[in-house]
Every structure is written in C-alpha cells, then in structure tokens.
Amino acid sequence: MKSLVCVSKTPDTTSKISFTNDQSALDTGNIQFIMNPYDEWYALVRALELQEAQGGSVTLINVGPAANDAIIRKGLAIGAEKAIRIEADPQSALFVAKQIAGHAKAENYDIIFLGKETIDYNGSEVGGMIAELLDLPFISYASHLEMNGNTATIHRDIEGGTEVVEVETPFVVSAAKGLAEQRIPNMRGIMMAKSKPLQVIQQAEAGDLAVAVHFEAPPPKKAVTLVDPENMEELVRLLHEEAKVI
Amino acid sequence: MINQYIHFRNLRFLLHEVLDAEGLTRFEKHAAYDREAIDMSLDAARQTGDLHLFPHYREMDKDKARFQDGEVWVHPTLRPAIKALADGGWIAATDDFAAGGQQMPWTVFNACLLIFYAANGNAASYAFLTRGAANLIRTFGDENLNRTFVPKMYAGDWQGTMALTEPQAGSSLSDITTAAEPQPDGSYRISGQKIYISGGDHRAVDNVIHLLLARIKGAPEGARGISLFAVPKLRPEGGELVANDVVTAGIFGKMGQKGYVAAHLMLGEKNDCKGYLVGQPHKGLAHMFLMMNEARVATGIMAIGTASAAYYAALKYANERPQGRHPSNKDVAQPQVLIIEHADVKRMLLFQKAVVEGSIALLLQCSYYADLATVGLPEEKLRAHLLLELLTPVAKSYPAEMGIQSVSTAMQCLGGAGYCDDFPIEQFYRDIRVNAIYEGTTGIHGMDLLGRKVLLEDGKAMTWLLEEIKAAIESARAIDDLRDMAEALENTVRQFHKTTMGLIRLAMEDKPEVFLADATLYLEYFGIVVIGWQWLKQAAIASGSLKDSTAEEEKAFYGGKLITARYFIEYELVKTKGLDERLNRRDRLTLDADPAFIN
C-alpha cells in the first residue's frame, strides 16, 4: 500500500494563544508547536500499520516553512520512511489542498490520509478539497479501516451510530479517534529520523481565495457562582436565565 | 508550559539556556543530539509519562502490591508501563549504539528520567532499576552473562535488582554473610537472605535477575571479601528456565511507594541456588560502587520528581481555591480571594519552587559533569570527574531532604484537603520519604562528603567548585539588579570556606569523631550553598532573557526565575548562619551524651 500522510503543525493545547499585527496574525513567539494529533495519532499510525501488514510505503507531506521540519521529523521518528515539505507560508485550506494535490497527482498513492481536522482551526476542509482536485472518493471521520485487496471497509462515526462504507483505492480518508492507537517515537526512531530523506520542493502557483484579517479570543471564563444548597429557586433561575441550559 | 507534574519550559531553559546541552554535539559520541533531537527526546518522554505512567500513579497506591500464595501481585498497568519504557529505548538510552543503546548524553537522559519519575516514580523505578543491574552485567560480566541476561533485561521482559541489604547488614555492607561456594561448573552455590530488595519479585515480568553481594567461602573479612553475582529467580538450563531456589518470603508493608515492591528473599534453602560471578572475585563492592554516582543522582531525581508533582498540584489548588480576604479587608460581604493572594501561601509556593527548580538545576549540572567526565577533552575530564564526585552526595541528599519539606509545604497549601486522599499530596508525602534512605542515608552522605569528598585529591575538587561558584558570582555582579544577591552569596561562600578549612584542621589534629559528629549539618550547609550557586546562575541568564522577551508568558517565566532566586537568597541562604555557628563549635555534646540520658 502506497500511502501519503498529510501532516500539519498546530499549537500545543497548553499554549496560551495571543494575536499580533492588530489581531490579524497568531503571535508565535511563545508557542510550542506540535504535529496535529489527528494526523499523528490516527492517520499516520494507521498508514504505518497497513504498511507493516501489507508492505508498501508511507510518505509524509507538509505545506509550510523550514520551521516545520522538527514536526515532520517526528513523523519520520514514528516510522514514516520519507517526507516532503512544500516550501510555503500557507494562508488558506485551498492553497494547502492545491499544493498537496499537485504533488500527489503524479505519484499514484493508493491512500491519502489526513486527520479529520486540525486542532487549531478545526476546519475539516483540506481532505475534501484534495479529493475534489484529484477526482477521488473522500471518506471523512474514519474510526476503523480494514483493507481487503484494493477494497477498504471504513467505519464512519455519524450522529447516533456508525456508517460502514466500502471504497476502492485510490481514495482520501480523514482519520478520527479510534482509527489507530497513538505511537510514541522510540529513541532508535528519533536517531534514525535524522538520516531519512526530507525533500523540500517549491510551491506551485496557487493563489489564496480567502485570507484571515482579524482574530478575536473568546471572552475569559467567568468565576463560578456558589449557590446556597437550600436555595433551589435561585439555582433554577441561574440555569435558566444566565446559563440558558434549561 | 506546565502539565500536571513537570514544567517543560523549565527543562528547556536549563538544557538550552543554562547548560548548552546541545554543545555536547562537539563530541563524536553525542553528535546526533542537536537541539531538535533533545526536544524530540523530551517530548517522547513526556508522551510516555502522560500515556503510560501518570494516569496510574494513584491507582498503584490504592491497589498496592500484595503477596499472595507465594507470588507478588502488582498493578496490571505495570507490565505495559515497563514495556513502554523498554520499547521506547529508555532502559539502554545512554549506552553505546554497539551495545544496543542510543548514546544519549546523561544531561538529556536525566532530564527525561525526571519526567518519568515525576509522572510515576513507582512504575518507572522498576525499569530504571533494571537498567542499573543490566549495566553492571554489561560492564563487568563476561560475554556469556551478557548474552544470557542483558537483552531480556533491556527488553523489559526480565527485572533487574540490587540485592545488598541483609537483616544484620544495612548501611554496613562489610558485615554481609550471604555465602557463595564455588561449583565444578564454574557457578557458585548461593545461600543466605536479603531484605528490602526493591523490585525483588513480581508478576509484571517473566524473570528477575538479582545483582547480589555475597562472600565467597574463604574470602577475606570485611569489605575486601565481597563479590558480585548475578542470581536469577529462574535460571536458564537446557534451553528452559528452571526454578533457582530463590524464594520470596514476603514483601514489606511500606509507608509509601506501595506499588513498588520491596521483597524479603531466601536464597538456597534447598541448596540449589546458582549464582554467576560478575567481574573479579572480592571486588564486588568496588564494582557496585562504580555505578553508585549514577544511582545516587537518580535517587535525587526521583525525590525531586515527586516534589515537582506535589508543587504543581499545590500551585493549581492555590490558583483555584478562594478563602479569606486580605488582612486589611474586614468586609465579609466582599468576595473571598484566591489563596495564592495571601503572602504566606506565596511564601510556601516560592519555597517549593526554589527547592524543586534549584534541585533540578543541580542534578542536571551534575549530569553535565558526568558527560564531560566521560567524553570531554583531557583537561575537562578530571575536573568534571572530581566535581561530580564532590557534588554527588549533595545532589542526592538536598533533593531528598528538602524535597520532603517541599511536599510537606505543598500539603500545607491545601490545608485539610491535602491530608485527605481526595488529593494526591498525601501520597506524594508518603512516597518521597524513602529517598533520604535509598542509596545511603543522609548521615552516610554527610560523612562521605566531609570525610572523603571535601579532601579529594588534596582538596582539588573543592577548589574547583569554589571557582565555579565564583564565576557565577562575577556574572551576576555585572548585572545591577543582581549585585546584592551576588554579594550575599559571596559572603556566605567566604564563611563556608573558612568553616570548611577549620573542620579540615580538626581532622588533621586526629579528632575524627569530633570532625564527623556534625557531618550531616555540614552536608545541609553545603547543599544550601550550591543551590544558591545554581539559582544565581539561573538568575543571571533569566535577567538577560527577560529584556529580550515580548510574549507575556515568557516574561512571566523569566520573572519567576528572578523572584525565586531572590527568595532563595533572602529566605534560604540566611539559614546557613545557624549551621555555620554550630559547625564552628568544638564541644562534644552528641559524642559525650550518655545514651542513658537520651530517654
């Protein structure tokens, strides 16, 4: 199975987010970046499992600047055999999708994996766009994937249950929790990652159709309100009028 | 970035800004450990801690190890935890590539070890105890022993232990009586018993290999007659593993670390316990002690890992718990303030931060010396070796002793809640206590420091340490905001040196009893001085970095370093005055105290 795994760089969930340039850009000065967990824990690991079971290859791809190399090498440390970084400063999902599709078109990957979303923008956009650009099927939110020859049986988490679909390779799939179990790179993998190929290629012409112009942080959480346990009326009023949950 | 048990930003600060761990890449052995590899290693350690260790810390205490039907039952999460550490390559991480390791510098490895111990010292201890035992076989054992035992130990399938203590011989190892009788096949028949054997028997592994001290029949009396043996619970024979007459009589009911077994072993009751000599006959204690610096630094790391986890639990509580109002506000209609607003709570939190981060700095400094002593340039090696020798008793004892006080203070921050098991502090308090006993009690280290290490190589180690401290003082003196702190440490160090010279004169007057009577207090004094040195070093770097910082979180980080360094100087360094006064008295109060009067 020849797999391509798309990986993104996202802020660590414990980083404090702030904005700069008149609230138009993320202040990256103090952020610890990580590989997007859905890409790392589920998409990459399931691709590796298929390779281990059936042979083939696993290639990582990232669209971004050289600062992303540390994130990419973590994927190599976990087990991917090579990586491609498309040198760019992406501003939109469409730009990223066009870059990845441009590369994938000539490579004939059987499966293109990516996480169901990034944990910063939560857009879930890139996978569908890649599929459209390559004219491939797209299966989103996969929580289980089994291969039988060239046919994949995929479970998708849907509202109130599970949908089971079958699809022939090649296809694009976005990975949700359950698709695989997180792997931690071992020290041998970390050492070997340095010698694995990380190819940098130039971006293709692809303009951004939309750019972010302004960000706003959510309002700070309010302090808790302590309600006298004897005063049920006040509790009901607060839940109804302020929390608006009843 | 702080998670529930360790402050990763602090580790990166110490490794990259204070110690220049990446600079070790100039040595061929560590050429692969650039900043990216170091950060990736820390990240992998953190993920291992988050996934396999920390979630089970409290469960392993509540569902503690138990002895039942002749077997030692441990928490079911222990086997996968040991395997995760083994599969991650952590057990052999510092070994050469050729030996199956990753040539990781001690500086980086011990930062990762701290993460594991802070996440769950009970579980991590099994794996890293195995590491020490395997290392003894690898270093001193013959090829056959290596081939038989080490791969299984590094894979986490077999446990390794250090079997030293006997009922009549604890700190005084020269009094051990476990016997080893040579056999025609080259092995030895072992008989005796060992107590308090950590990891001594349990069901989370398939076999246990004891690195055991015993006396070969006819060997000289005392320490010079002790040899080192590998004694398996199951011995390989005819392609199978057969029982080796090592029987667990029971496990000890400990105050803390209840998930970490301490076993009582009976060896050779049926005359069928085989041991295999590791290294040379009668050199067992010397072989064992070659690993002692590593084990003692690791004990300091284990202690401060626990204190770190307790500190961040207390800090979280202090930032969430409203209670009382400022003394100037008597209006009960006003909302209560968070307890972190109270000066005394701030004092308690700063004390913990000072102890935890000061100890980590010293432990990583020692680890850096361990690297230079191994791979450094010829002129660096001796200096680093002697500094490591001198500082090891302090790096073990300060985190252990002050860590206990730090966790006690964490409990105080939570008040009654901290004493109850709804919160983890009571477990941290029980778990940390043993570190002042492991690998030599504090009293033993006091005597080792004053009786041996201070005089090492005609005092060269001490001279070099004072040079290192002086360099830090000069760096800080050049910064206006730190000048008073530099001078405070300088004055303390001057008096400390004078007192040390006075004690050495006492030793030369052939009064060893008086000289060593208060060695533990000298160790305490020494500890405060070197932690002061470490805080001044950190403050000088933080002061420069603060000026270049724009992000609020970074400003808070460096500001935290500066206020804690000042806290240490103002609140901890001054404690040396009482110790100094006591150490300059020449009375024989404890020596002459009639035991009958201690009633």
mmCIF file of N, CA and C in Angstrom, chain A residues 12 14-16 27 29-30 32 34 40-41 69-70 73-74 77 182-191 193-194 226, chain B residues 1-2 9 12 32-34 36-37 40-41 43-44 46-48 51-52 87-90 93 97 102 104 551 553-554:
data_model
loop_
_atom_site.group_PDB
_atom_site.id
_atom_site.type_symbol
_atom_site.label_atom_id
_atom_site.label_comp_id
_atom_site.label_asym_id
_atom_site.label_seq_id
_atom_site.Cartn_x
_atom_site.Cartn_y
_atom_site.Cartn_z
ATOM 1 N N ASP A 12 0.544 23.560 20.639
ATOM 2 C CA ASP A 12 0.252 22.626 21.718
ATOM 3 C C ASP A 12 -0.988 23.127 22.464
ATOM 4 N N THR A 14 -1.684 23.310 25.424
ATOM 5 C CA THR A 14 -1.469 24.064 26.667
ATOM 6 C C THR A 14 -0.908 25.458 26.403
ATOM 7 N N SER A 15 -0.581 25.761 25.134
ATOM 8 C CA SER A 15 -0.031 27.088 24.830
ATOM 9 C C SER A 15 -1.107 28.157 24.996
ATOM 10 N N LYS A 16 -0.673 29.305 25.494
ATOM 11 C CA LYS A 16 -1.608 30.427 25.592
ATOM 12 C C LYS A 16 -1.604 31.170 24.260
ATOM 13 N N ASP A 27 0.376 35.198 17.364
ATOM 14 C CA ASP A 27 1.691 35.522 17.915
ATOM 15 C C ASP A 27 2.404 34.192 18.211
ATOM 16 N N GLY A 29 5.496 33.749 18.989
ATOM 17 C CA GLY A 29 6.725 33.905 19.775
ATOM 18 C C GLY A 29 6.854 32.947 20.936
ATOM 19 N N ASN A 30 5.750 32.601 21.520
ATOM 20 C CA ASN A 30 5.834 31.814 22.745
ATOM 21 C C ASN A 30 5.072 30.506 22.637
ATOM 22 N N GLN A 32 4.565 26.584 21.732
ATOM 23 C CA GLN A 32 5.186 25.289 21.483
ATOM 24 C C GLN A 32 4.325 24.589 20.440
ATOM 25 N N ILE A 34 3.262 21.474 17.869
ATOM 26 C CA ILE A 34 3.268 20.006 17.815
ATOM 27 C C ILE A 34 2.676 19.571 16.470
ATOM 28 N N GLU A 40 -1.112 12.734 13.612
ATOM 29 C CA GLU A 40 -0.054 11.892 14.198
ATOM 30 C C GLU A 40 -0.604 10.584 14.776
ATOM 31 N N TRP A 41 -1.599 10.725 15.623
ATOM 32 C CA TRP A 41 -2.040 9.558 16.399
ATOM 33 C C TRP A 41 -2.826 8.551 15.560
ATOM 34 N N ASP A 69 10.150 21.617 10.000
ATOM 35 C CA ASP A 69 10.923 20.380 9.838
ATOM 36 C C ASP A 69 10.960 19.525 11.111
ATOM 37 N N ALA A 70 11.004 20.193 12.263
ATOM 38 C CA ALA A 70 11.057 19.420 13.519
ATOM 39 C C ALA A 70 9.801 18.566 13.675
ATOM 40 N N ARG A 73 9.990 15.691 11.204
ATOM 41 C CA ARG A 73 10.923 14.626 11.608
ATOM 42 C C ARG A 73 10.347 13.763 12.730
ATOM 43 N N LYS A 74 9.436 14.326 13.482
ATOM 44 C CA LYS A 74 8.787 13.475 14.486
ATOM 45 C C LYS A 74 8.006 12.354 13.788
ATOM 46 N N ALA A 77 10.369 9.851 12.839
ATOM 47 C CA ALA A 77 10.797 9.084 14.024
ATOM 48 C C ALA A 77 9.751 8.036 14.391
ATOM 49 N N GLN A 182 -2.293 5.688 19.455
ATOM 50 C CA GLN A 182 -1.137 6.589 19.430
ATOM 51 C C GLN A 182 0.180 5.833 19.606
ATOM 52 N N ARG A 183 1.174 6.177 18.796
ATOM 53 C CA ARG A 183 2.513 5.629 18.985
ATOM 54 C C ARG A 183 3.452 6.745 19.421
ATOM 55 N N ILE A 184 4.330 6.412 20.328
ATOM 56 C CA ILE A 184 5.332 7.385 20.773
ATOM 57 C C ILE A 184 6.642 7.014 20.088
ATOM 58 N N PRO A 185 7.343 7.972 19.490
ATOM 59 C CA PRO A 185 8.606 7.598 18.848
ATOM 60 C C PRO A 185 9.584 7.045 19.868
ATOM 61 N N ASN A 186 10.272 5.951 19.507
ATOM 62 C CA ASN A 186 11.290 5.455 20.426
ATOM 63 C C ASN A 186 12.630 6.098 20.091
ATOM 64 N N MET A 187 13.594 5.902 20.969
ATOM 65 C CA MET A 187 14.877 6.594 20.801
ATOM 66 C C MET A 187 15.576 6.170 19.516
ATOM 67 N N ARG A 188 15.411 4.922 19.136
ATOM 68 C CA ARG A 188 16.024 4.451 17.898
ATOM 69 C C ARG A 188 15.409 5.206 16.708
ATOM 70 N N GLY A 189 14.089 5.356 16.746
ATOM 71 C CA GLY A 189 13.400 6.083 15.680
ATOM 72 C C GLY A 189 13.841 7.538 15.620
ATOM 73 N N ILE A 190 14.013 8.140 16.780
ATOM 74 C CA ILE A 190 14.448 9.549 16.828
ATOM 75 C C ILE A 190 15.836 9.689 16.205
ATOM 76 N N MET A 191 16.710 8.754 16.515
ATOM 77 C CA MET A 191 18.058 8.809 15.934
ATOM 78 C C MET A 191 18.015 8.556 14.419
ATOM 79 N N ALA A 193 15.587 9.138 12.379
ATOM 80 C CA ALA A 193 14.848 10.167 11.637
ATOM 81 C C ALA A 193 15.776 11.161 10.959
ATOM 82 N N LYS A 194 16.952 11.344 11.577
ATOM 83 C CA LYS A 194 17.891 12.326 11.025
ATOM 84 C C LYS A 194 18.399 11.915 9.646
ATOM 85 N N LEU A 226 -21.381 30.427 43.503
ATOM 86 C CA LEU A 226 -21.780 29.469 44.540
ATOM 87 C C LEU A 226 -23.226 29.747 44.935
ATOM 88 N N MET B 1 5.012 26.214 29.881
ATOM 89 C CA MET B 1 4.025 25.151 29.713
ATOM 90 C C MET B 1 4.183 24.143 30.858
ATOM 91 N N ILE B 2 3.196 24.097 31.728
ATOM 92 C CA ILE B 2 3.267 23.196 32.877
ATOM 93 C C ILE B 2 2.164 22.163 32.723
ATOM 94 N N ARG B 9 8.954 23.925 30.161
ATOM 95 C CA ARG B 9 9.688 25.140 29.793
ATOM 96 C C ARG B 9 10.936 25.252 30.676
ATOM 97 N N ARG B 12 13.626 22.956 29.351
ATOM 98 C CA ARG B 12 14.275 23.502 28.148
ATOM 99 C C ARG B 12 15.178 24.678 28.502
ATOM 100 N N ALA B 32 24.757 13.317 17.467
ATOM 101 C CA ALA B 32 23.372 13.320 16.949
ATOM 102 C C ALA B 32 22.427 14.148 17.813
ATOM 103 N N TYR B 33 22.877 14.544 19.013
ATOM 104 C CA TYR B 33 21.946 15.186 19.950
ATOM 105 C C TYR B 33 21.953 16.711 19.812
ATOM 106 N N ASP B 34 21.468 17.162 18.634
ATOM 107 C CA ASP B 34 21.285 18.601 18.476
ATOM 108 C C ASP B 34 19.979 18.999 19.187
ATOM 109 N N GLU B 36 17.098 19.806 18.180
ATOM 110 C CA GLU B 36 15.873 19.149 17.717
ATOM 111 C C GLU B 36 15.753 17.746 18.323
ATOM 112 N N ALA B 37 16.871 17.002 18.324
ATOM 113 C CA ALA B 37 16.831 15.642 18.881
ATOM 114 C C ALA B 37 16.581 15.681 20.384
ATOM 115 N N MET B 40 12.948 16.482 20.857
ATOM 116 C CA MET B 40 12.123 15.334 20.472
ATOM 117 C C MET B 40 12.189 14.246 21.562
ATOM 118 N N SER B 41 13.354 14.098 22.161
ATOM 119 C CA SER B 41 13.502 13.121 23.255
ATOM 120 C C SER B 41 12.654 13.530 24.452
ATOM 121 N N ASP B 43 10.044 15.350 24.399
ATOM 122 C CA ASP B 43 8.639 15.209 24.011
ATOM 123 C C ASP B 43 8.189 13.749 24.092
ATOM 124 N N ALA B 44 9.073 12.856 23.631
ATOM 125 C CA ALA B 44 8.733 11.427 23.693
ATOM 126 C C ALA B 44 8.617 10.983 25.152
ATOM 127 N N ARG B 46 7.755 12.891 27.631
ATOM 128 C CA ARG B 46 6.513 13.461 28.153
ATOM 129 C C ARG B 46 5.314 12.640 27.705
ATOM 130 N N GLN B 47 5.299 12.243 26.447
ATOM 131 C CA GLN B 47 4.170 11.433 25.960
ATOM 132 C C GLN B 47 4.100 10.101 26.696
ATOM 133 N N THR B 48 5.272 9.519 26.943
ATOM 134 C CA THR B 48 5.299 8.254 27.684
ATOM 135 C C THR B 48 4.758 8.461 29.096
ATOM 136 N N LEU B 51 0.942 9.052 28.927
ATOM 137 C CA LEU B 51 0.130 7.921 28.453
ATOM 138 C C LEU B 51 0.254 6.684 29.349
ATOM 139 N N HIS B 52 1.471 6.389 29.780
ATOM 140 C CA HIS B 52 1.703 5.097 30.437
ATOM 141 C C HIS B 52 2.010 5.190 31.940
ATOM 142 N N ASP B 87 10.463 -0.423 25.231
ATOM 143 C CA ASP B 87 10.279 -0.257 23.782
ATOM 144 C C ASP B 87 10.695 1.141 23.329
ATOM 145 N N GLY B 88 10.541 2.100 24.207
ATOM 146 C CA GLY B 88 10.973 3.456 23.878
ATOM 147 C C GLY B 88 12.479 3.592 23.807
ATOM 148 N N GLY B 89 13.188 2.558 24.252
ATOM 149 C CA GLY B 89 14.656 2.600 24.224
ATOM 150 C C GLY B 89 15.250 3.303 25.431
ATOM 151 N N TRP B 90 14.428 3.523 26.465
ATOM 152 C CA TRP B 90 14.891 4.325 27.604
ATOM 153 C C TRP B 90 15.800 3.545 28.533
ATOM 154 N N ALA B 93 19.233 3.813 27.023
ATOM 155 C CA ALA B 93 19.414 5.027 26.210
ATOM 156 C C ALA B 93 20.843 5.579 26.230
ATOM 157 N N PHE B 97 25.798 2.783 20.780
ATOM 158 C CA PHE B 97 24.994 2.154 19.725
ATOM 159 C C PHE B 97 25.322 0.660 19.630
ATOM 160 N N GLN B 102 21.532 4.261 22.672
ATOM 161 C CA GLN B 102 21.363 5.403 21.752
ATOM 162 C C GLN B 102 22.367 6.510 22.031
ATOM 163 N N MET B 104 22.838 8.511 24.337
ATOM 164 C CA MET B 104 22.215 9.748 24.815
ATOM 165 C C MET B 104 23.076 10.362 25.920
ATOM 166 N N ALA B 551 6.665 38.213 24.640
ATOM 167 C CA ALA B 551 5.451 37.460 24.984
ATOM 168 C C ALA B 551 5.259 37.447 26.501
ATOM 169 N N GLU B 553 3.906 35.301 28.459
ATOM 170 C CA GLU B 553 4.217 34.047 29.151
ATOM 171 C C GLU B 553 5.722 33.914 29.404
ATOM 172 N N GLU B 554 6.510 34.373 28.440
ATOM 173 C CA GLU B 554 7.967 34.329 28.604
ATOM 174 C C GLU B 554 8.415 35.308 29.685
#
